[in-house]
PDB file of C-alpha atoms in Angstrom:
ATOM      1  CA  UNK O 629      24.008  -1.912 -96.707  1.00 96.00           C
ATOM      2  CA  UNK O 630      23.642  -5.095 -98.668  1.00 96.00           C
ATOM      3  CA  UNK O 631      22.484  -5.631-102.231  1.00 96.00           C
ATOM      4  CA  UNK O 632      20.838  -8.981-102.815  1.00 94.00           C
ATOM      5  CA  UNK O 633      19.863 -10.917-105.901  1.00 93.00           C
ATOM      6  CA  UNK O 634      16.089 -10.797-105.459  1.00 90.00           C
ATOM      7  CA  UNK O 635      15.366 -14.071-107.258  1.00 87.00           C
ATOM      8  CA  UNK O 636      17.416 -16.301-104.951  1.00 90.00           C
ATOM      9  CA  UNK O 637      18.566 -14.204-101.994  1.00 90.00           C
ATOM     10  CA  UNK O 638      22.228 -14.304-103.011  1.00 95.00           C
ATOM     11  CA  UNK O 639      24.346 -11.484-101.545  1.00 96.00           C
ATOM     12  CA  UNK O 640      25.844  -9.458-104.399  1.00 95.00           C
ATOM     13  CA  UNK O 641      27.382  -6.311-102.890  1.00 96.00           C
ATOM     14  CA  UNK O 642      28.153  -4.780 -99.497  1.00 97.00           C
ATOM     15  CA  UNK O 643      28.199  -0.975 -99.355  1.00 97.00           C
ATOM     16  CA  UNK O 644      30.422   0.182 -96.484  1.00 97.00           C
ATOM     17  CA  UNK O 645      31.222   3.770 -95.521  1.00 96.00           C
ATOM     18  CA  UNK O 646      28.511   5.167 -93.253  1.00 97.00           C
ATOM     19  CA  UNK O 647      29.304   5.561 -89.564  1.00 95.00           C
ATOM     20  CA  UNK O 648      26.494   4.407 -87.232  1.00 93.00           C
ATOM     21  CA  UNK O 649      23.038   3.441 -88.507  1.00 96.00           C
ATOM     22  CA  UNK O 650      21.948   3.619 -92.137  1.00 97.00           C
ATOM     23  CA  UNK O 651      18.395   4.983 -91.984  1.00 97.00           C
ATOM     24  CA  UNK O 652      17.280   4.837 -95.604  1.00 97.00           C
ATOM     25  CA  UNK O 653      18.380   3.624 -99.012  1.00 97.00           C
ATOM     26  CA  UNK O 654      16.873   3.549-102.485  1.00 96.00           C
ATOM     27  CA  UNK O 655      17.844   2.911-106.065  1.00 96.00           C
ATOM     28  CA  UNK O 656      17.982   5.719-108.594  1.00 97.00           C
ATOM     29  CA  UNK O 657      15.653   5.179-111.582  1.00 94.00           C
ATOM     30  CA  UNK O 658      18.554   3.646-113.546  1.00 93.00           C
ATOM     31  CA  UNK O 659      18.782   0.774-111.057  1.00 93.00           C
ATOM     32  CA  UNK O 660      22.583   1.018-111.142  1.00 95.00           C
ATOM     33  CA  UNK O 661      23.061   3.638-108.434  1.00 97.00           C
ATOM     34  CA  UNK O 662      22.004   3.760-104.774  1.00 97.00           C
ATOM     35  CA  UNK O 663      21.222   6.749-102.520  1.00 98.00           C
ATOM     36  CA  UNK O 664      21.548   6.321 -98.758  1.00 98.00           C
ATOM     37  CA  UNK O 665      21.217   8.464 -95.646  1.00 98.00           C
ATOM     38  CA  UNK O 666      22.632   7.787 -92.206  1.00 98.00           C
ATOM     39  CA  UNK O 667      22.868   8.856 -88.587  1.00 98.00           C
ATOM     40  CA  UNK O 668      26.306  10.287 -89.463  1.00 98.00           C
ATOM     41  CA  UNK O 669      24.362  13.201 -91.078  1.00 98.00           C
ATOM     42  CA  UNK O 670      25.652  12.198 -94.505  1.00 98.00           C
ATOM     43  CA  UNK O 671      24.024  11.184 -97.762  1.00 98.00           C
ATOM     44  CA  UNK O 672      25.993   8.919-100.040  1.00 98.00           C
ATOM     45  CA  UNK O 673      25.654   7.795-103.649  1.00 98.00           C
ATOM     46  CA  UNK O 674      26.983   4.356-104.507  1.00 98.00           C
ATOM     47  CA  UNK O 675      27.635   2.315-107.613  1.00 97.00           C
ATOM     48  CA  UNK O 676      25.658  -0.914-107.385  1.00 95.00           C
ATOM     49  CA  UNK O 677      28.034  -2.401-109.959  1.00 95.00           C
ATOM     50  CA  UNK O 678      31.281  -2.190-107.962  1.00 96.00           C
ATOM     51  CA  UNK O 679      30.038  -1.047-104.489  1.00 97.00           C
ATOM     52  CA  UNK O 680      32.112   2.147-104.595  1.00 97.00           C
ATOM     53  CA  UNK O 681      30.882   5.338-102.935  1.00 97.00           C
ATOM     54  CA  UNK O 682      31.004   7.967-105.675  1.00 96.00           C
ATOM     55  CA  UNK O 683      29.554  11.009-103.868  1.00 96.00           C
ATOM     56  CA  UNK O 684      29.164  12.062-100.227  1.00 97.00           C
ATOM     57  CA  UNK O 685      26.898  14.982 -99.315  1.00 97.00           C
ATOM     58  CA  UNK O 686      27.748  16.850 -96.113  1.00 97.00           C
ATOM     59  CA  UNK O 687      25.780  19.717 -94.575  1.00 97.00           C
ATOM     60  CA  UNK O 688      23.126  18.268 -92.293  1.00 98.00           C
ATOM     61  CA  UNK O 689      23.758  18.691 -88.552  1.00 98.00           C
ATOM     62  CA  UNK O 690      21.696  15.635 -87.573  1.00 98.00           C
ATOM     63  CA  UNK O 691      20.961  12.172 -88.878  1.00 98.00           C
ATOM     64  CA  UNK O 692      19.392  11.888 -92.338  1.00 98.00           C
ATOM     65  CA  UNK O 693      16.046  10.116 -91.905  1.00 98.00           C
ATOM     66  CA  UNK O 694      14.595   9.980 -95.424  1.00 98.00           C
ATOM     67  CA  UNK O 695      15.333  10.892 -99.019  1.00 98.00           C
ATOM     68  CA  UNK O 696      13.497  11.440-102.289  1.00 98.00           C
ATOM     69  CA  UNK O 697      14.792  11.449-105.845  1.00 98.00           C
ATOM     70  CA  UNK O 698      13.670  14.271-108.126  1.00 97.00           C
ATOM     71  CA  UNK O 699      12.773  13.204-111.660  1.00 94.00           C
ATOM     72  CA  UNK O 700      15.605  11.108-113.120  1.00 93.00           C
ATOM     73  CA  UNK O 701      17.973  11.901-110.295  1.00 95.00           C
ATOM     74  CA  UNK O 702      20.088  14.949-111.152  1.00 96.00           C
ATOM     75  CA  UNK O 703      18.759  16.355-107.840  1.00 97.00           C
ATOM     76  CA  UNK O 704      17.758  14.622-104.610  1.00 98.00           C
ATOM     77  CA  UNK O 705      15.989  15.798-101.444  1.00 98.00           C
ATOM     78  CA  UNK O 706      16.789  14.807 -97.856  1.00 98.00           C
ATOM     79  CA  UNK O 707      15.023  15.232 -94.516  1.00 98.00           C
ATOM     80  CA  UNK O 708      16.939  15.233 -91.257  1.00 98.00           C
ATOM     81  CA  UNK O 709      16.703  15.214 -87.483  1.00 98.00           C
ATOM     82  CA  UNK O 710      18.180  18.730 -87.641  1.00 98.00           C
ATOM     83  CA  UNK O 711      14.784  20.013 -88.849  1.00 98.00           C
ATOM     84  CA  UNK O 712      15.907  20.872 -92.376  1.00 98.00           C
ATOM     85  CA  UNK O 713      15.008  19.537 -95.806  1.00 98.00           C
ATOM     86  CA  UNK O 714      17.774  20.054 -98.344  1.00 98.00           C
ATOM     87  CA  UNK O 715      18.005  19.912-102.133  1.00 98.00           C
ATOM     88  CA  UNK O 716      21.270  18.488-103.501  1.00 98.00           C
ATOM     89  CA  UNK O 717      23.047  18.598-106.866  1.00 97.00           C
ATOM     90  CA  UNK O 718      24.330  15.078-107.549  1.00 96.00           C
ATOM     91  CA  UNK O 719      26.691  16.096-110.362  1.00 93.00           C
ATOM     92  CA  UNK O 720      28.595  18.599-108.201  1.00 94.00           C
ATOM     93  CA  UNK O 721      27.908  16.906-104.850  1.00 92.00           C
ATOM     94  CA  UNK O 722      26.744  20.259-103.489  1.00 96.00           C
ATOM     95  CA  UNK O 723      23.779  21.527-101.499  1.00 97.00           C
ATOM     96  CA  UNK O 724      21.615  23.702-103.763  1.00 96.00           C
ATOM     97  CA  UNK O 725      19.265  24.913-101.043  1.00 96.00           C
ATOM     98  CA  UNK O 726      17.906  24.465 -97.571  1.00 97.00           C
ATOM     99  CA  UNK O 727      14.268  24.210 -98.663  1.00 96.00           C
ATOM    100  CA  UNK O 728      12.872  24.586 -95.166  1.00 97.00           C
ATOM    101  CA  UNK O 729      14.081  24.742 -91.576  1.00 97.00           C
ATOM    102  CA  UNK O 730      11.080  23.823 -89.456  1.00 96.00           C
ATOM    103  CA  UNK O 731      12.757  23.307 -86.084  1.00 95.00           C
ATOM    104  CA  UNK O 732      11.412  19.753 -85.781  1.00 98.00           C
ATOM    105  CA  UNK O 733      12.804  16.412 -86.912  1.00 98.00           C
ATOM    106  CA  UNK O 734      11.706  15.541 -90.478  1.00 98.00           C
ATOM    107  CA  UNK O 735      10.929  11.830 -90.372  1.00 98.00           C
ATOM    108  CA  UNK O 736       9.691  11.336 -93.920  1.00 98.00           C
ATOM    109  CA  UNK O 737       9.851  13.141 -97.272  1.00 98.00           C
ATOM    110  CA  UNK O 738       8.049  12.630-100.568  1.00 98.00           C
ATOM    111  CA  UNK O 739       8.188  14.416-103.924  1.00 98.00           C
ATOM    112  CA  UNK O 740       5.261  14.343-106.341  1.00 97.00           C
ATOM    113  CA  UNK O 741       4.077  16.016-109.530  1.00 97.00           C
ATOM    114  CA  UNK O 742       1.332  18.539-108.775  1.00 97.00           C
ATOM    115  CA  UNK O 743      -2.064  18.569-110.454  1.00 96.00           C
ATOM    116  CA  UNK O 744      -2.552  21.647-112.687  1.00 95.00           C
ATOM    117  CA  UNK O 745      -5.229  22.991-110.339  1.00 95.00           C
ATOM    118  CA  UNK O 746      -2.778  23.408-107.447  1.00 96.00           C
ATOM    119  CA  UNK O 747      -1.094  26.783-106.976  1.00 95.00           C
ATOM    120  CA  UNK O 748       2.501  26.160-105.920  1.00 96.00           C
ATOM    121  CA  UNK O 749       3.492  29.848-105.888  1.00 95.00           C
ATOM    122  CA  UNK O 750       6.524  31.433-107.516  1.00 95.00           C
ATOM    123  CA  UNK O 751      10.151  31.363-106.359  1.00 95.00           C
ATOM    124  CA  UNK O 752      11.423  34.586-104.786  1.00 93.00           C
ATOM    125  CA  UNK O 753      14.775  34.122-106.530  1.00 92.00           C
ATOM    126  CA  UNK O 754      15.533  32.703-109.948  1.00 93.00           C
ATOM    127  CA  UNK O 755      16.256  28.982-109.468  1.00 92.00           C
ATOM    128  CA  UNK O 756      19.785  27.764-110.132  1.00 93.00           C
ATOM    129  CA  UNK O 757      20.302  26.173-113.539  1.00 94.00           C
ATOM    130  CA  UNK O 758      21.563  23.180-111.544  1.00 95.00           C
ATOM    131  CA  UNK O 759      18.003  22.564-110.352  1.00 96.00           C
ATOM    132  CA  UNK O 760      16.558  19.998-112.750  1.00 95.00           C
ATOM    133  CA  UNK O 761      12.977  18.760-112.673  1.00 94.00           C
ATOM    134  CA  UNK O 762      11.826  20.697-109.599  1.00 96.00           C
ATOM    135  CA  UNK O 763       9.129  22.766-111.359  1.00 95.00           C
ATOM    136  CA  UNK O 764       5.481  21.727-110.818  1.00 96.00           C
ATOM    137  CA  UNK O 765       6.584  19.384-108.010  1.00 97.00           C
ATOM    138  CA  UNK O 766       5.326  19.261-104.436  1.00 98.00           C
ATOM    139  CA  UNK O 767       7.485  18.382-101.424  1.00 98.00           C
ATOM    140  CA  UNK O 768       5.765  16.656 -98.518  1.00 98.00           C
ATOM    141  CA  UNK O 769       7.374  16.518 -95.060  1.00 98.00           C
ATOM    142  CA  UNK O 770       6.284  14.222 -92.211  1.00 98.00           C
ATOM    143  CA  UNK O 771       7.369  15.990 -89.031  1.00 98.00           C
ATOM    144  CA  UNK O 772       7.948  14.920 -85.430  1.00 98.00           C
ATOM    145  CA  UNK O 773       5.923  17.898 -84.104  1.00 98.00           C
ATOM    146  CA  UNK O 774       2.636  16.351 -85.357  1.00 98.00           C
ATOM    147  CA  UNK O 775       2.666  18.495 -88.500  1.00 98.00           C
ATOM    148  CA  UNK O 776       2.479  17.470 -92.136  1.00 98.00           C
ATOM    149  CA  UNK O 777       3.954  20.198 -94.329  1.00 98.00           C
ATOM    150  CA  UNK O 778       3.561  20.589 -98.090  1.00 98.00           C
ATOM    151  CA  UNK O 779       5.394  23.156-100.208  1.00 97.00           C
ATOM    152  CA  UNK O 780       6.381  23.872-103.766  1.00 97.00           C
ATOM    153  CA  UNK O 781       9.737  22.198-104.409  1.00 97.00           C
ATOM    154  CA  UNK O 782      10.941  24.923-106.755  1.00 97.00           C
ATOM    155  CA  UNK O 783       9.015  27.857-105.291  1.00 96.00           C
ATOM    156  CA  UNK O 784       9.702  26.935-101.613  1.00 96.00           C
ATOM    157  CA  UNK O 785       6.258  28.478-100.979  1.00 97.00           C
ATOM    158  CA  UNK O 786       3.815  26.862 -98.517  1.00 97.00           C
ATOM    159  CA  UNK O 787       0.925  24.819 -99.935  1.00 97.00           C
ATOM    160  CA  UNK O 788      -0.553  23.630 -96.624  1.00 98.00           C
ATOM    161  CA  UNK O 789       0.302  22.717 -93.028  1.00 98.00           C
ATOM    162  CA  UNK O 790      -1.853  19.988 -91.475  1.00 98.00           C
ATOM    163  CA  UNK O 791      -1.820  19.129 -87.761  1.00 98.00           C
ATOM    164  CA  UNK O 792      -2.355  15.451 -86.920  1.00 98.00           C
ATOM    165  CA  UNK O 793      -2.942  13.396 -83.792  1.00 98.00           C
ATOM    166  CA  UNK O 794       0.707  12.501 -83.154  1.00 98.00           C
ATOM    167  CA  UNK O 795       4.164  12.630 -84.746  1.00 98.00           C
ATOM    168  CA  UNK O 796       4.112  11.904 -88.494  1.00 98.00           C
ATOM    169  CA  UNK O 797       6.502   9.091 -89.440  1.00 98.00           C
ATOM    170  CA  UNK O 798       6.001   8.641 -93.185  1.00 98.00           C
ATOM    171  CA  UNK O 799       4.193  10.056 -96.191  1.00 98.00           C
ATOM    172  CA  UNK O 800       3.588   9.348 -99.875  1.00 98.00           C
ATOM    173  CA  UNK O 801       1.693  10.777-102.847  1.00 98.00           C
ATOM    174  CA  UNK O 802      -1.087   8.726-104.432  1.00 97.00           C
ATOM    175  CA  UNK O 803      -1.704  11.187-107.303  1.00 96.00           C
ATOM    176  CA  UNK O 804      -1.255  14.826-108.307  1.00 97.00           C
ATOM    177  CA  UNK O 805      -3.573  15.890-105.487  1.00 97.00           C
ATOM    178  CA  UNK O 806      -4.038  12.902-103.140  1.00 97.00           C
ATOM    179  CA  UNK O 807      -1.592  11.875-100.425  1.00 98.00           C
ATOM    180  CA  UNK O 808      -1.185   9.648 -97.383  1.00 98.00           C
ATOM    181  CA  UNK O 809       0.659  10.195 -94.100  1.00 98.00           C
ATOM    182  CA  UNK O 810       1.052   7.897 -91.112  1.00 98.00           C
ATOM    183  CA  UNK O 811       1.398   8.786 -87.439  1.00 98.00           C
ATOM    184  CA  UNK O 812       3.030   7.351 -84.332  1.00 98.00           C
ATOM    185  CA  UNK O 813      -0.393   6.523 -82.825  1.00 98.00           C
ATOM    186  CA  UNK O 814      -1.553   4.402 -85.760  1.00 98.00           C
ATOM    187  CA  UNK O 815      -3.530   6.835 -87.920  1.00 98.00           C
ATOM    188  CA  UNK O 816      -3.241   6.887 -91.721  1.00 98.00           C
ATOM    189  CA  UNK O 817      -4.522  10.220 -93.016  1.00 98.00           C
ATOM    190  CA  UNK O 818      -5.627  10.578 -96.623  1.00 97.00           C
ATOM    191  CA  UNK O 819      -5.641  14.241 -97.656  1.00 98.00           C
ATOM    192  CA  UNK O 820      -6.582  16.149-100.799  1.00 98.00           C
ATOM    193  CA  UNK O 821      -4.091  18.960-101.467  1.00 98.00           C
ATOM    194  CA  UNK O 822      -6.906  21.069-102.973  1.00 97.00           C
ATOM    195  CA  UNK O 823      -8.848  21.068 -99.682  1.00 96.00           C
ATOM    196  CA  UNK O 824      -6.437  19.913 -96.974  1.00 96.00           C
ATOM    197  CA  UNK O 825      -8.185  21.277 -93.890  1.00 95.00           C
ATOM    198  CA  UNK O 826     -10.168  18.070 -93.277  1.00 97.00           C
ATOM    199  CA  UNK O 827      -8.945  14.585 -94.200  1.00 97.00           C
ATOM    200  CA  UNK O 828     -10.674  12.621 -96.962  1.00 96.00           C
ATOM    201  CA  UNK O 829     -10.493   9.680 -94.549  1.00 95.00           C
ATOM    202  CA  UNK O 830      -8.554   8.439 -91.536  1.00 96.00           C
ATOM    203  CA  UNK O 831      -7.730   4.729 -91.478  1.00 95.00           C
ATOM    204  CA  UNK O 832      -6.931   3.253 -88.062  1.00 96.00           C
ATOM    205  CA  UNK O 833      -6.291  -0.482 -87.748  1.00 95.00           C
ATOM    206  CA  UNK O 834      -4.222  -0.516 -84.543  1.00 95.00           C
ATOM    207  CA  UNK O 835      -2.517   1.922 -82.213  1.00 97.00           C
ATOM    208  CA  UNK O 836       0.930   0.795 -83.385  1.00 98.00           C
ATOM    209  CA  UNK O 837       3.092   3.391 -85.195  1.00 98.00           C
ATOM    210  CA  UNK O 838       2.650   3.581 -88.974  1.00 98.00           C
ATOM    211  CA  UNK O 839       6.216   3.152 -90.244  1.00 98.00           C
ATOM    212  CA  UNK O 840       5.932   2.872 -94.029  1.00 98.00           C
ATOM    213  CA  UNK O 841       3.406   3.847 -96.706  1.00 98.00           C
ATOM    214  CA  UNK O 842       3.658   3.035-100.390  1.00 97.00           C
ATOM    215  CA  UNK O 843       1.448   3.757-103.384  1.00 95.00           C
ATOM    216  CA  UNK O 844       0.454   0.407-104.905  1.00 93.00           C
ATOM    217  CA  UNK O 845      -1.880  -0.224-107.856  1.00 88.00           C
ATOM    218  CA  UNK O 846      -5.214   1.441-107.005  1.00 87.00           C
ATOM    219  CA  UNK O 847      -4.432   1.721-103.329  1.00 92.00           C
ATOM    220  CA  UNK O 848      -1.522   1.473-100.943  1.00 96.00           C
ATOM    221  CA  UNK O 849       0.564  -0.744 -98.670  1.00 97.00           C
ATOM    222  CA  UNK O 850       1.157   0.172 -95.022  1.00 98.00           C
ATOM    223  CA  UNK O 851       3.363  -1.355 -92.338  1.00 98.00           C
ATOM    224  CA  UNK O 852       3.185  -0.816 -88.590  1.00 98.00           C
ATOM    225  CA  UNK O 853       5.225  -1.220 -85.439  1.00 98.00           C
ATOM    226  CA  UNK O 854       3.306  -4.311 -84.297  1.00 97.00           C
ATOM    227  CA  UNK O 855       4.471  -6.429 -87.255  1.00 97.00           C
ATOM    228  CA  UNK O 856       1.369  -5.895 -89.370  1.00 97.00           C
ATOM    229  CA  UNK O 857       1.627  -5.115 -93.050  1.00 97.00           C
ATOM    230  CA  UNK O 858      -1.387  -4.813 -95.316  1.00 96.00           C
ATOM    231  CA  UNK O 859      -2.623  -3.803 -98.755  1.00 95.00           C
ATOM    232  CA  UNK O 860      -5.715  -1.621 -99.090  1.00 93.00           C
ATOM    233  CA  UNK O 861      -7.184  -1.135-102.562  1.00 87.00           C
ATOM    234  CA  UNK O 862      -9.588   1.721-103.112  1.00 76.00           C
ATOM    235  CA  UNK O 863     -12.177  -0.215-105.082  1.00 72.00           C
ATOM    236  CA  UNK O 864     -12.099  -3.362-102.898  1.00 71.00           C
ATOM    237  CA  UNK O 865     -13.708  -3.586 -99.502  1.00 75.00           C
ATOM    238  CA  UNK O 866     -11.243  -6.123 -98.142  1.00 80.00           C
ATOM    239  CA  UNK O 867      -7.647  -5.919 -96.951  1.00 91.00           C
ATOM    240  CA  UNK O 868      -4.776  -8.257 -97.873  1.00 92.00           C
ATOM    241  CA  UNK O 869      -2.531  -9.029 -94.905  1.00 94.00           C
ATOM    242  CA  UNK O 870       1.157  -9.840 -95.409  1.00 95.00           C
ATOM    243  CA  UNK O 871       1.999 -12.227 -92.585  1.00 93.00           C
ATOM    244  CA  UNK O 872       5.272 -13.474 -91.115  1.00 93.00           C
ATOM    245  CA  UNK O 873       6.659 -10.946 -88.620  1.00 93.00           C
ATOM    246  CA  UNK O 874       5.596 -11.714 -85.038  1.00 90.00           C
ATOM    247  CA  UNK O 875       5.177  -8.379 -83.216  1.00 93.00           C
ATOM    248  CA  UNK O 876       8.490  -7.032 -84.559  1.00 97.00           C
ATOM    249  CA  UNK O 877       8.102  -3.686 -86.380  1.00 98.00           C
ATOM    250  CA  UNK O 878       8.043  -3.780 -90.177  1.00 98.00           C
ATOM    251  CA  UNK O 879      10.176  -0.746 -90.976  1.00 97.00           C
ATOM    252  CA  UNK O 880       9.851  -0.473 -94.717  1.00 97.00           C
ATOM    253  CA  UNK O 881       7.983  -1.861 -97.712  1.00 97.00           C
ATOM    254  CA  UNK O 882       9.155  -1.868-101.328  1.00 96.00           C
ATOM    255  CA  UNK O 883       7.619  -3.256-104.503  1.00 95.00           C
ATOM    256  CA  UNK O 884       8.737  -4.400-107.915  1.00 91.00           C
ATOM    257  CA  UNK O 885       5.992  -5.415-110.343  1.00 88.00           C
ATOM    258  CA  UNK O 886       4.080  -8.150-108.462  1.00 90.00           C
ATOM    259  CA  UNK O 887       6.711  -8.668-105.771  1.00 94.00           C
ATOM    260  CA  UNK O 888       6.480  -6.994-102.366  1.00 96.00           C
ATOM    261  CA  UNK O 889       9.477  -6.818-100.031  1.00 96.00           C
ATOM    262  CA  UNK O 890       9.398  -5.991 -96.323  1.00 97.00           C
ATOM    263  CA  UNK O 891      12.224  -5.153 -93.907  1.00 97.00           C
ATOM    264  CA  UNK O 892      11.580  -6.190 -90.305  1.00 97.00           C
ATOM    265  CA  UNK O 893      13.378  -5.708 -86.987  1.00 97.00           C
ATOM    266  CA  UNK O 894      13.769  -9.502 -86.729  1.00 96.00           C
ATOM    267  CA  UNK O 895      16.572  -9.158 -89.300  1.00 95.00           C
ATOM    268  CA  UNK O 896      14.677 -10.689 -92.207  1.00 95.00           C
ATOM    269  CA  UNK O 897      13.797  -9.264 -95.607  1.00 95.00           C
ATOM    270  CA  UNK O 898      10.660 -11.062 -96.771  1.00 96.00           C
ATOM    271  CA  UNK O 899       9.476 -11.394-100.354  1.00 95.00           C
ATOM    272  CA  UNK O 900       5.790 -11.841-101.205  1.00 95.00           C
ATOM    273  CA  UNK O 901       4.567 -12.879-104.631  1.00 93.00           C
ATOM    274  CA  UNK O 902       1.153 -11.473-105.485  1.00 87.00           C
ATOM    275  CA  UNK O 903      -1.127 -13.497-107.685  1.00 81.00           C
ATOM    276  CA  UNK O 904      -3.446 -11.589-110.035  1.00 64.00           C
ATOM    277  CA  UNK O 905      -5.903  -9.930-107.698  1.00 55.00           C
TER     278      UNK O 905
END
């Protein structure tokens, strides 16, 4: 992994230690620490200041495909090709729980605060005191078997299971009850957790896989396997296209204030500056 100075593209740090592909990486809220997951079935925590690996989590039996940070980051969640989602204690570098074992690759995970109207159920056992910030949170899992699974992060109880048109690749929360999930055949489902049986809407712009979804202002950003990347805002009836990639998949989108960053298979990280919309 590489850490770049965003303003000028200068390379600042190289984080080395994973074997094989690094599938996902994100900063902790502090901005000084990085969480990564790789095909070596490991999660690692790194110092962005000196590039040292401070914690390695072992326990998954397949590649780690996505992660989520709970609250300020005392706990993190991972989803893996081994079909499990795990909750980890960063301070003790230990696995606190296997939250679910669904028997299908978990391609994407998201954690969100639940609206008061949503019943998340109660845990069967008293949660460990090492669990911090898991109460009143939902865990969303985008699964390879065409299922989108939502459960209470602390309770481990099911909230809903939605069956889509194809494998789910990615998911994100828009609010305490609204969420998005993208499929391999190009569908973006918007669901309401309070009535999840039928989607609020299904957005389909091309048949290319939806690879990344991100909450942004009053809408969201999506990227697809045909190189397209676009912003949809709920109150506007037009779409903003982010151009540049030519048919190469845009794997991931990230934002910081008015900047949008995309990671593409052509080896480039692109930065877009949004004017006031």
